[in-house]
XYZ file of C-alpha atoms in Angstrom:
434
model
C -5.170 72.758 -57.513
C -7.769 70.892 -59.583
C -10.821 73.131 -59.989
C -12.995 70.755 -62.011
C -13.322 67.088 -62.944
C -14.801 66.009 -66.275
C -16.408 62.634 -65.634
C -15.766 60.026 -68.335
C -18.590 57.788 -69.502
C -18.254 54.083 -68.767
C -19.563 52.023 -71.675
C -18.569 48.530 -70.584
C -18.118 48.257 -66.848
C -15.930 45.435 -65.620
C -16.287 44.035 -62.146
C -15.444 46.744 -59.631
C -13.242 45.962 -56.629
C -12.277 48.913 -54.443
C -11.107 49.776 -50.950
C -12.449 52.829 -49.135
C -11.043 54.725 -46.126
C -12.103 54.088 -42.549
C -15.448 55.351 -41.320
C -15.462 59.036 -40.380
C -18.309 58.488 -37.926
C -16.491 55.676 -36.148
C -13.058 57.331 -36.351
C -14.135 60.522 -34.607
C -16.187 58.698 -31.965
C -13.245 56.403 -31.271
C -10.845 59.362 -31.051
C -13.060 61.020 -28.452
C -13.634 57.898 -26.347
C -9.961 56.945 -26.457
C -9.026 60.450 -25.253
C -11.606 60.310 -22.442
C -10.553 56.826 -21.327
C -7.757 55.967 -18.887
C -6.031 53.582 -21.300
C -3.411 53.821 -24.035
C -5.339 52.855 -27.175
C -4.119 51.978 -30.669
C -6.790 52.842 -33.232
C -6.441 50.882 -36.474
C -8.030 51.582 -39.852
C -8.259 55.300 -39.039
C -9.671 57.676 -41.644
C -7.196 60.408 -42.559
C -9.043 63.355 -44.091
C -9.614 67.046 -43.417
C -12.228 66.206 -40.761
C -10.218 63.609 -38.852
C -6.970 65.594 -39.092
C -8.871 68.563 -37.705
C -10.095 66.438 -34.795
C -6.568 65.142 -34.122
C -5.127 68.654 -34.291
C -7.634 69.786 -31.652
C -6.688 66.908 -29.343
C -2.984 67.701 -29.772
C -3.592 71.375 -28.956
C -5.432 70.234 -25.814
C -2.298 68.411 -24.672
C -3.147 64.782 -25.387
C -0.230 62.438 -26.103
C -0.813 61.112 -29.622
C 1.295 59.138 -32.093
C 0.123 59.254 -35.727
C 1.139 56.875 -38.509
C -0.809 57.607 -41.679
C 0.990 54.910 -43.684
C -0.378 52.212 -41.360
C -3.638 54.128 -40.811
C -3.001 54.045 -37.067
C -3.309 56.502 -34.194
C -2.155 55.800 -30.637
C -3.775 57.929 -27.937
C -2.936 58.034 -24.251
C -6.250 58.664 -22.517
C -6.302 61.233 -19.728
C -9.088 59.718 -17.622
C -11.746 62.312 -18.330
C -9.398 65.268 -17.852
C -8.045 67.760 -20.382
C -4.225 67.840 -20.144
C -4.284 71.561 -20.993
C -6.857 73.260 -18.776
C -7.194 76.095 -21.247
C -6.418 76.749 -24.884
C -7.701 77.442 -28.373
C -8.892 74.924 -30.962
C -10.155 75.133 -34.539
C -12.682 72.425 -35.458
C -12.470 73.445 -39.151
C -15.499 72.077 -41.075
C -16.003 68.927 -39.003
C -19.463 68.742 -37.487
C -18.463 65.824 -35.275
C -15.437 67.662 -33.893
C -17.553 70.774 -33.367
C -20.247 69.009 -31.357
C -18.197 66.288 -29.630
C -15.304 68.474 -28.478
C -17.530 71.331 -27.316
C -19.340 68.993 -24.915
C -16.138 67.251 -23.822
C -14.546 70.584 -22.887
C -17.688 71.792 -21.119
C -17.955 68.607 -19.047
C -14.238 68.364 -18.234
C -14.026 72.067 -17.330
C -11.680 74.907 -18.214
C -11.428 77.985 -20.415
C -11.315 77.596 -24.186
C -11.527 79.534 -27.448
C -13.320 77.579 -30.180
C -13.214 78.606 -33.833
C -14.303 76.936 -37.075
C -14.343 77.325 -40.845
C -16.834 79.773 -42.406
C -18.925 76.765 -43.476
C -19.081 75.341 -39.926
C -19.832 78.802 -38.545
C -23.070 78.717 -40.559
C -24.163 75.330 -39.220
C -26.442 75.065 -36.157
C -24.956 74.852 -32.664
C -27.512 76.901 -30.732
C -29.602 74.013 -29.297
C -26.493 72.390 -27.806
C -24.898 75.602 -26.585
C -28.128 76.716 -24.911
C -28.271 73.429 -22.995
C -24.723 73.956 -21.783
C -25.451 77.549 -20.748
C -28.452 76.370 -18.731
C -26.093 73.989 -16.898
C -23.735 76.805 -15.884
C -21.294 77.065 -18.784
C -20.422 80.666 -19.659
C -20.276 81.305 -23.403
C -19.406 84.582 -25.104
C -19.882 84.774 -28.852
C -17.531 86.554 -31.220
C -20.194 86.563 -33.946
C -23.779 85.372 -34.218
C -25.284 83.874 -31.069
C -25.500 80.089 -31.190
C -22.671 79.767 -33.725
C -18.907 79.523 -33.850
C -16.629 81.250 -32.912
C -17.036 81.604 -29.141
C -15.228 81.547 -25.799
C -16.362 78.938 -23.283
C -15.675 78.932 -19.548
C -16.817 75.905 -17.567
C -16.099 75.754 -13.827
C -19.397 75.200 -12.057
C -21.240 72.817 -14.365
C -24.300 71.151 -12.879
C -25.921 68.547 -15.065
C -27.441 65.229 -14.016
C -30.319 65.114 -16.482
C -30.833 66.740 -19.866
C -33.305 66.674 -22.754
C -32.000 66.988 -26.293
C -33.838 67.294 -29.610
C -32.473 64.902 -32.237
C -34.334 66.614 -35.082
C -31.712 69.214 -35.985
C -28.675 66.984 -35.483
C -28.281 63.639 -33.750
C -24.647 64.665 -33.137
C -25.877 66.774 -30.210
C -27.205 63.654 -28.501
C -24.111 61.603 -29.359
C -21.860 64.288 -27.864
C -23.796 64.337 -24.585
C -23.934 60.542 -24.360
C -20.204 59.980 -24.849
C -18.931 62.716 -22.523
C -21.659 62.002 -19.975
C -19.527 59.151 -18.641
C -16.953 61.588 -17.178
C -19.514 63.439 -15.036
C -19.308 62.458 -11.359
C -22.894 61.208 -11.272
C -23.172 60.164 -14.899
C -25.941 61.629 -17.032
C -29.560 60.896 -17.860
C -30.211 61.922 -21.467
C -33.816 62.279 -22.604
C -34.085 62.050 -26.388
C -36.826 63.890 -28.259
C -37.518 64.791 -31.864
C -37.682 62.798 -35.060
C -34.544 60.665 -34.743
C -34.545 59.223 -31.228
C -34.049 55.792 -32.800
C -31.636 57.120 -35.403
C -28.791 55.035 -36.754
C -26.094 57.446 -35.556
C -27.348 57.331 -31.961
C -27.352 53.537 -32.143
C -23.827 53.694 -33.555
C -22.717 55.880 -30.646
C -24.224 53.535 -28.044
C -22.642 50.539 -29.765
C -19.153 52.065 -29.772
C -19.542 53.211 -26.155
C -20.342 49.632 -25.171
C -17.270 48.389 -27.060
C -15.169 50.842 -25.033
C -16.699 49.597 -21.779
C -19.495 52.131 -21.140
C -22.793 50.261 -20.950
C -25.662 52.725 -21.337
C -29.029 51.592 -20.018
C -31.847 52.649 -22.331
C -35.513 52.751 -21.397
C -37.599 54.096 -24.264
C -36.225 57.524 -25.080
C -34.223 57.821 -21.845
C -30.558 56.849 -21.801
C -28.769 56.421 -18.473
C -25.030 56.970 -18.898
C -23.055 55.699 -15.889
C -20.046 57.505 -14.468
C -16.986 55.549 -15.589
C -13.414 56.370 -14.638
C -11.817 53.104 -15.717
C -12.997 52.376 -19.242
C -11.162 51.980 -22.527
C -9.431 49.573 -24.876
C -5.815 48.829 -25.718
C -6.702 48.368 -29.401
C -9.699 49.197 -31.598
C -10.342 48.344 -35.265
C -12.351 50.907 -37.271
C -14.710 49.659 -39.986
C -14.384 50.827 -43.614
C -16.595 53.816 -44.395
C -19.948 52.493 -45.610
C -21.037 56.019 -46.567
C -18.136 56.217 -49.023
C -18.674 52.622 -50.146
C -22.233 53.368 -51.254
C -21.081 55.519 -54.191
C -19.413 52.423 -55.628
C -22.242 50.060 -54.739
C -24.632 52.389 -56.606
C -22.637 51.603 -59.755
C -24.045 48.050 -59.709
C -27.525 48.943 -61.047
C -26.327 52.102 -62.817
C -23.625 50.408 -64.910
C -25.060 46.847 -64.837
C -21.979 45.461 -63.127
C -20.943 43.769 -59.884
C -19.221 45.640 -57.068
C -17.313 44.553 -53.972
C -15.991 47.092 -51.482
C -13.335 45.345 -49.435
C -14.144 44.869 -45.770
C -17.789 46.004 -45.983
C -20.283 43.465 -44.645
C -24.027 43.479 -44.099
C -23.615 43.263 -40.311
C -21.904 46.679 -40.256
C -23.031 48.905 -37.396
C -23.106 51.939 -39.722
C -26.598 53.094 -40.681
C -25.761 53.643 -44.346
C -25.575 49.871 -44.834
C -29.342 50.230 -45.350
C -28.588 51.676 -48.792
C -27.487 48.241 -49.973
C -30.961 46.921 -49.195
C -32.390 49.728 -51.346
C -30.247 48.399 -54.189
C -31.709 44.958 -53.549
C -35.196 46.444 -53.904
C -34.054 47.880 -57.237
C -33.101 44.399 -58.439
C -29.485 43.859 -57.384
C -28.379 40.650 -55.709
C -26.456 41.015 -52.448
C -23.951 38.246 -51.778
C -21.645 38.001 -48.757
C -18.036 37.010 -49.428
C -15.134 36.974 -46.965
C -13.636 39.838 -48.985
C -16.781 41.942 -48.645
C -20.416 42.079 -49.713
C -21.109 42.061 -53.460
C -23.880 44.061 -55.106
C -24.583 42.390 -58.447
C -26.539 44.291 -61.089
C -25.333 42.363 -64.145
C -28.721 40.761 -64.877
C -30.647 44.049 -64.772
C -32.166 45.451 -67.959
C -33.540 48.407 -66.000
C -34.232 49.302 -62.390
C -37.330 50.877 -60.837
C -37.560 54.098 -58.920
C -38.319 53.657 -55.218
C -40.416 55.355 -52.565
C -38.843 55.250 -49.137
C -37.885 57.099 -45.975
C -34.166 57.845 -45.774
C -34.329 59.430 -42.324
C -31.826 56.970 -40.863
C -29.353 57.003 -43.759
C -29.861 60.467 -45.182
C -26.228 60.860 -46.283
C -27.221 58.625 -49.200
C -30.009 60.955 -50.361
C -27.670 62.453 -52.943
C -26.465 59.018 -54.066
C -30.007 57.874 -54.803
C -30.854 61.234 -56.391
C -27.867 60.907 -58.738
C -29.041 57.562 -60.160
C -32.790 58.299 -60.019
C -32.954 59.921 -63.513
C -32.064 56.555 -65.071
C -34.764 54.571 -63.245
C -37.848 53.287 -65.053
C -40.251 55.075 -62.669
C -40.286 58.073 -60.302
C -38.270 58.154 -57.075
C -39.695 59.666 -53.871
C -37.232 60.232 -51.019
C -39.002 61.009 -47.735
C -38.145 62.334 -44.256
C -34.903 64.135 -45.132
C -35.749 67.753 -44.356
C -32.933 67.913 -41.804
C -30.307 67.701 -44.564
C -30.963 71.374 -45.303
C -28.754 72.143 -42.285
C -25.722 70.035 -43.169
C -22.596 70.951 -45.170
C -24.933 72.623 -47.643
C -28.687 73.002 -48.004
C -28.749 69.579 -49.591
C -32.420 69.674 -50.600
C -31.886 72.881 -52.534
C -28.562 71.674 -53.948
C -30.041 68.407 -55.274
C -33.023 70.134 -56.892
C -30.871 72.904 -58.394
C -28.277 70.574 -59.898
C -30.782 68.045 -61.239
C -32.710 70.948 -62.752
C -29.473 72.174 -64.347
C -29.280 68.736 -66.017
C -32.828 69.026 -67.353
C -34.309 66.503 -64.914
C -37.827 67.124 -63.571
C -37.794 67.148 -59.774
C -39.529 68.958 -56.955
C -39.690 69.299 -53.209
C -42.570 67.377 -51.615
C -43.293 69.329 -48.449
C -45.833 66.975 -46.879
C -43.315 64.115 -47.183
C -40.379 66.251 -46.028
C -38.556 65.116 -49.130
C -38.089 65.233 -52.894
C -39.551 63.632 -56.029
C -37.337 62.867 -59.031
C -38.665 61.783 -62.424
C -36.759 59.725 -64.988
C -35.390 61.756 -67.886
C -32.570 62.450 -70.274
C -29.586 64.103 -68.617
C -28.320 67.171 -70.437
C -24.685 68.390 -70.262
C -24.075 70.292 -67.027
C -21.478 71.610 -64.649
C -22.403 70.469 -61.142
C -21.819 72.992 -58.391
C -20.796 71.243 -55.180
C -21.429 73.972 -52.567
C -18.277 72.974 -50.600
C -20.114 69.688 -49.946
C -18.129 66.489 -50.424
C -21.238 64.332 -50.849
C -22.564 66.450 -53.712
C -19.260 65.975 -55.543
C -19.029 62.236 -54.984
C -22.688 61.419 -55.650
C -23.141 63.317 -58.910
C -19.994 61.775 -60.302
C -22.250 58.717 -60.730
C -24.481 60.647 -63.134
C -21.393 61.476 -65.174
C -20.193 57.861 -65.299
C -23.493 56.924 -66.946
C -23.644 59.821 -69.428
C -20.214 61.381 -69.935
C -21.754 64.871 -69.932
C -21.113 65.948 -66.323
C -18.312 68.124 -64.970
C -17.845 68.347 -61.205
C -16.766 71.756 -59.905
C -14.417 71.951 -56.912
C -13.675 68.209 -56.654
C -11.133 69.048 -53.935
C -14.003 69.328 -51.435
C -13.872 65.509 -51.204
C -10.791 65.881 -49.001
C -13.207 66.364 -46.125
C -13.734 62.588 -45.905
C -12.340 60.792 -48.987
C -9.073 62.205 -50.318
C -8.446 59.788 -53.186
C -12.040 59.403 -54.404
C -11.351 60.725 -57.882
C -8.154 58.702 -58.234
C -10.256 55.580 -57.623
C -12.816 56.814 -60.174
C -9.938 57.293 -62.654
C -8.915 53.698 -62.059
C -12.414 52.389 -62.714
C -12.832 54.399 -65.928
C -9.382 53.356 -67.158
C -10.186 49.713 -66.520
C -13.412 49.988 -68.499
C -11.499 51.341 -71.528
C -9.154 48.335 -71.540
C -11.955 45.980 -72.446
């Protein structure tokens, strides 16, 4: 097992052309909707990673008929029409937040008796707001550890839920879970959204994919009316490349003064992280659409400015921007990202700690719910990744610019992007051939 990765400096970056895996967000939503549907669905472009394999393993343990072909990146699922083939059982959602939230609601709404466990990391992440809502609707939950956290036993036989209010501030995945499984309830579900991310990109993504699968949700302000649907689904569904993973490569455009194309990524993507490309445009990169994919071109840049912006709707890229902020010509202020404290790691603390380890001046800005990063000279450092794949991938960028960064526990990238460092090896090798 590789325990560290010494990042090589890139002196002369050639054009960068890469392919990234399928979107985790779309893959796991499509897996759920295909399972809930009454159709046999072939999912194409599927992400295969720890998270998606964990989701698939849970569906298999619940009795769903599934054919998996990793070589073709395909999964075929026979939907069970809103039922769970096994009316009881035990599943392990591992470290996947989507599996944890989506499957918990699916099992509660479909009914039955289930044991749900998770990795130590997922056991620390918040579930209490969602579980309390389910308990209020008649689901019986007994906790094996801390209340509001995995692991727990869930018994659902007399669920009554026609209307529910959910706070999007802690995690928009709670709302997405309720919206998708709401279609299998006999009377549908009225979901009232509250909190800071009622218009969040992941909720929009969920509604978009639901519509593609044949569930048209009527939205009036912050109220979403999910109809009961027993005959929805698709025979085939193509999953977009993962824009979240693509952004690490697009960030190389201004950082290394090069041009980058990630195959299959286009500006009309329904993934919220596509907004990061427009941040790069603000920093001076040109964005050009090609049939192959969008190009971010930073070849004409002498320097790039720091930016001040809200990243509430694409907060997974907070670390990406933080990793290239020390090389900007002015300070960077990232706002409205306080919720990332409750993700795979306390990402606010992790960013500040690791930048500080590199000698970069940075601080939390409480009244902006964010962080300020000043330009500076990066000192040699070993970056701790906190079992967080995005910390590992993002701060690799800092190493590509300086050659003084070592990433600890690079294996954590298996959560969403198994061959990330192999692709980085390819890019660094190509630069040395010049």
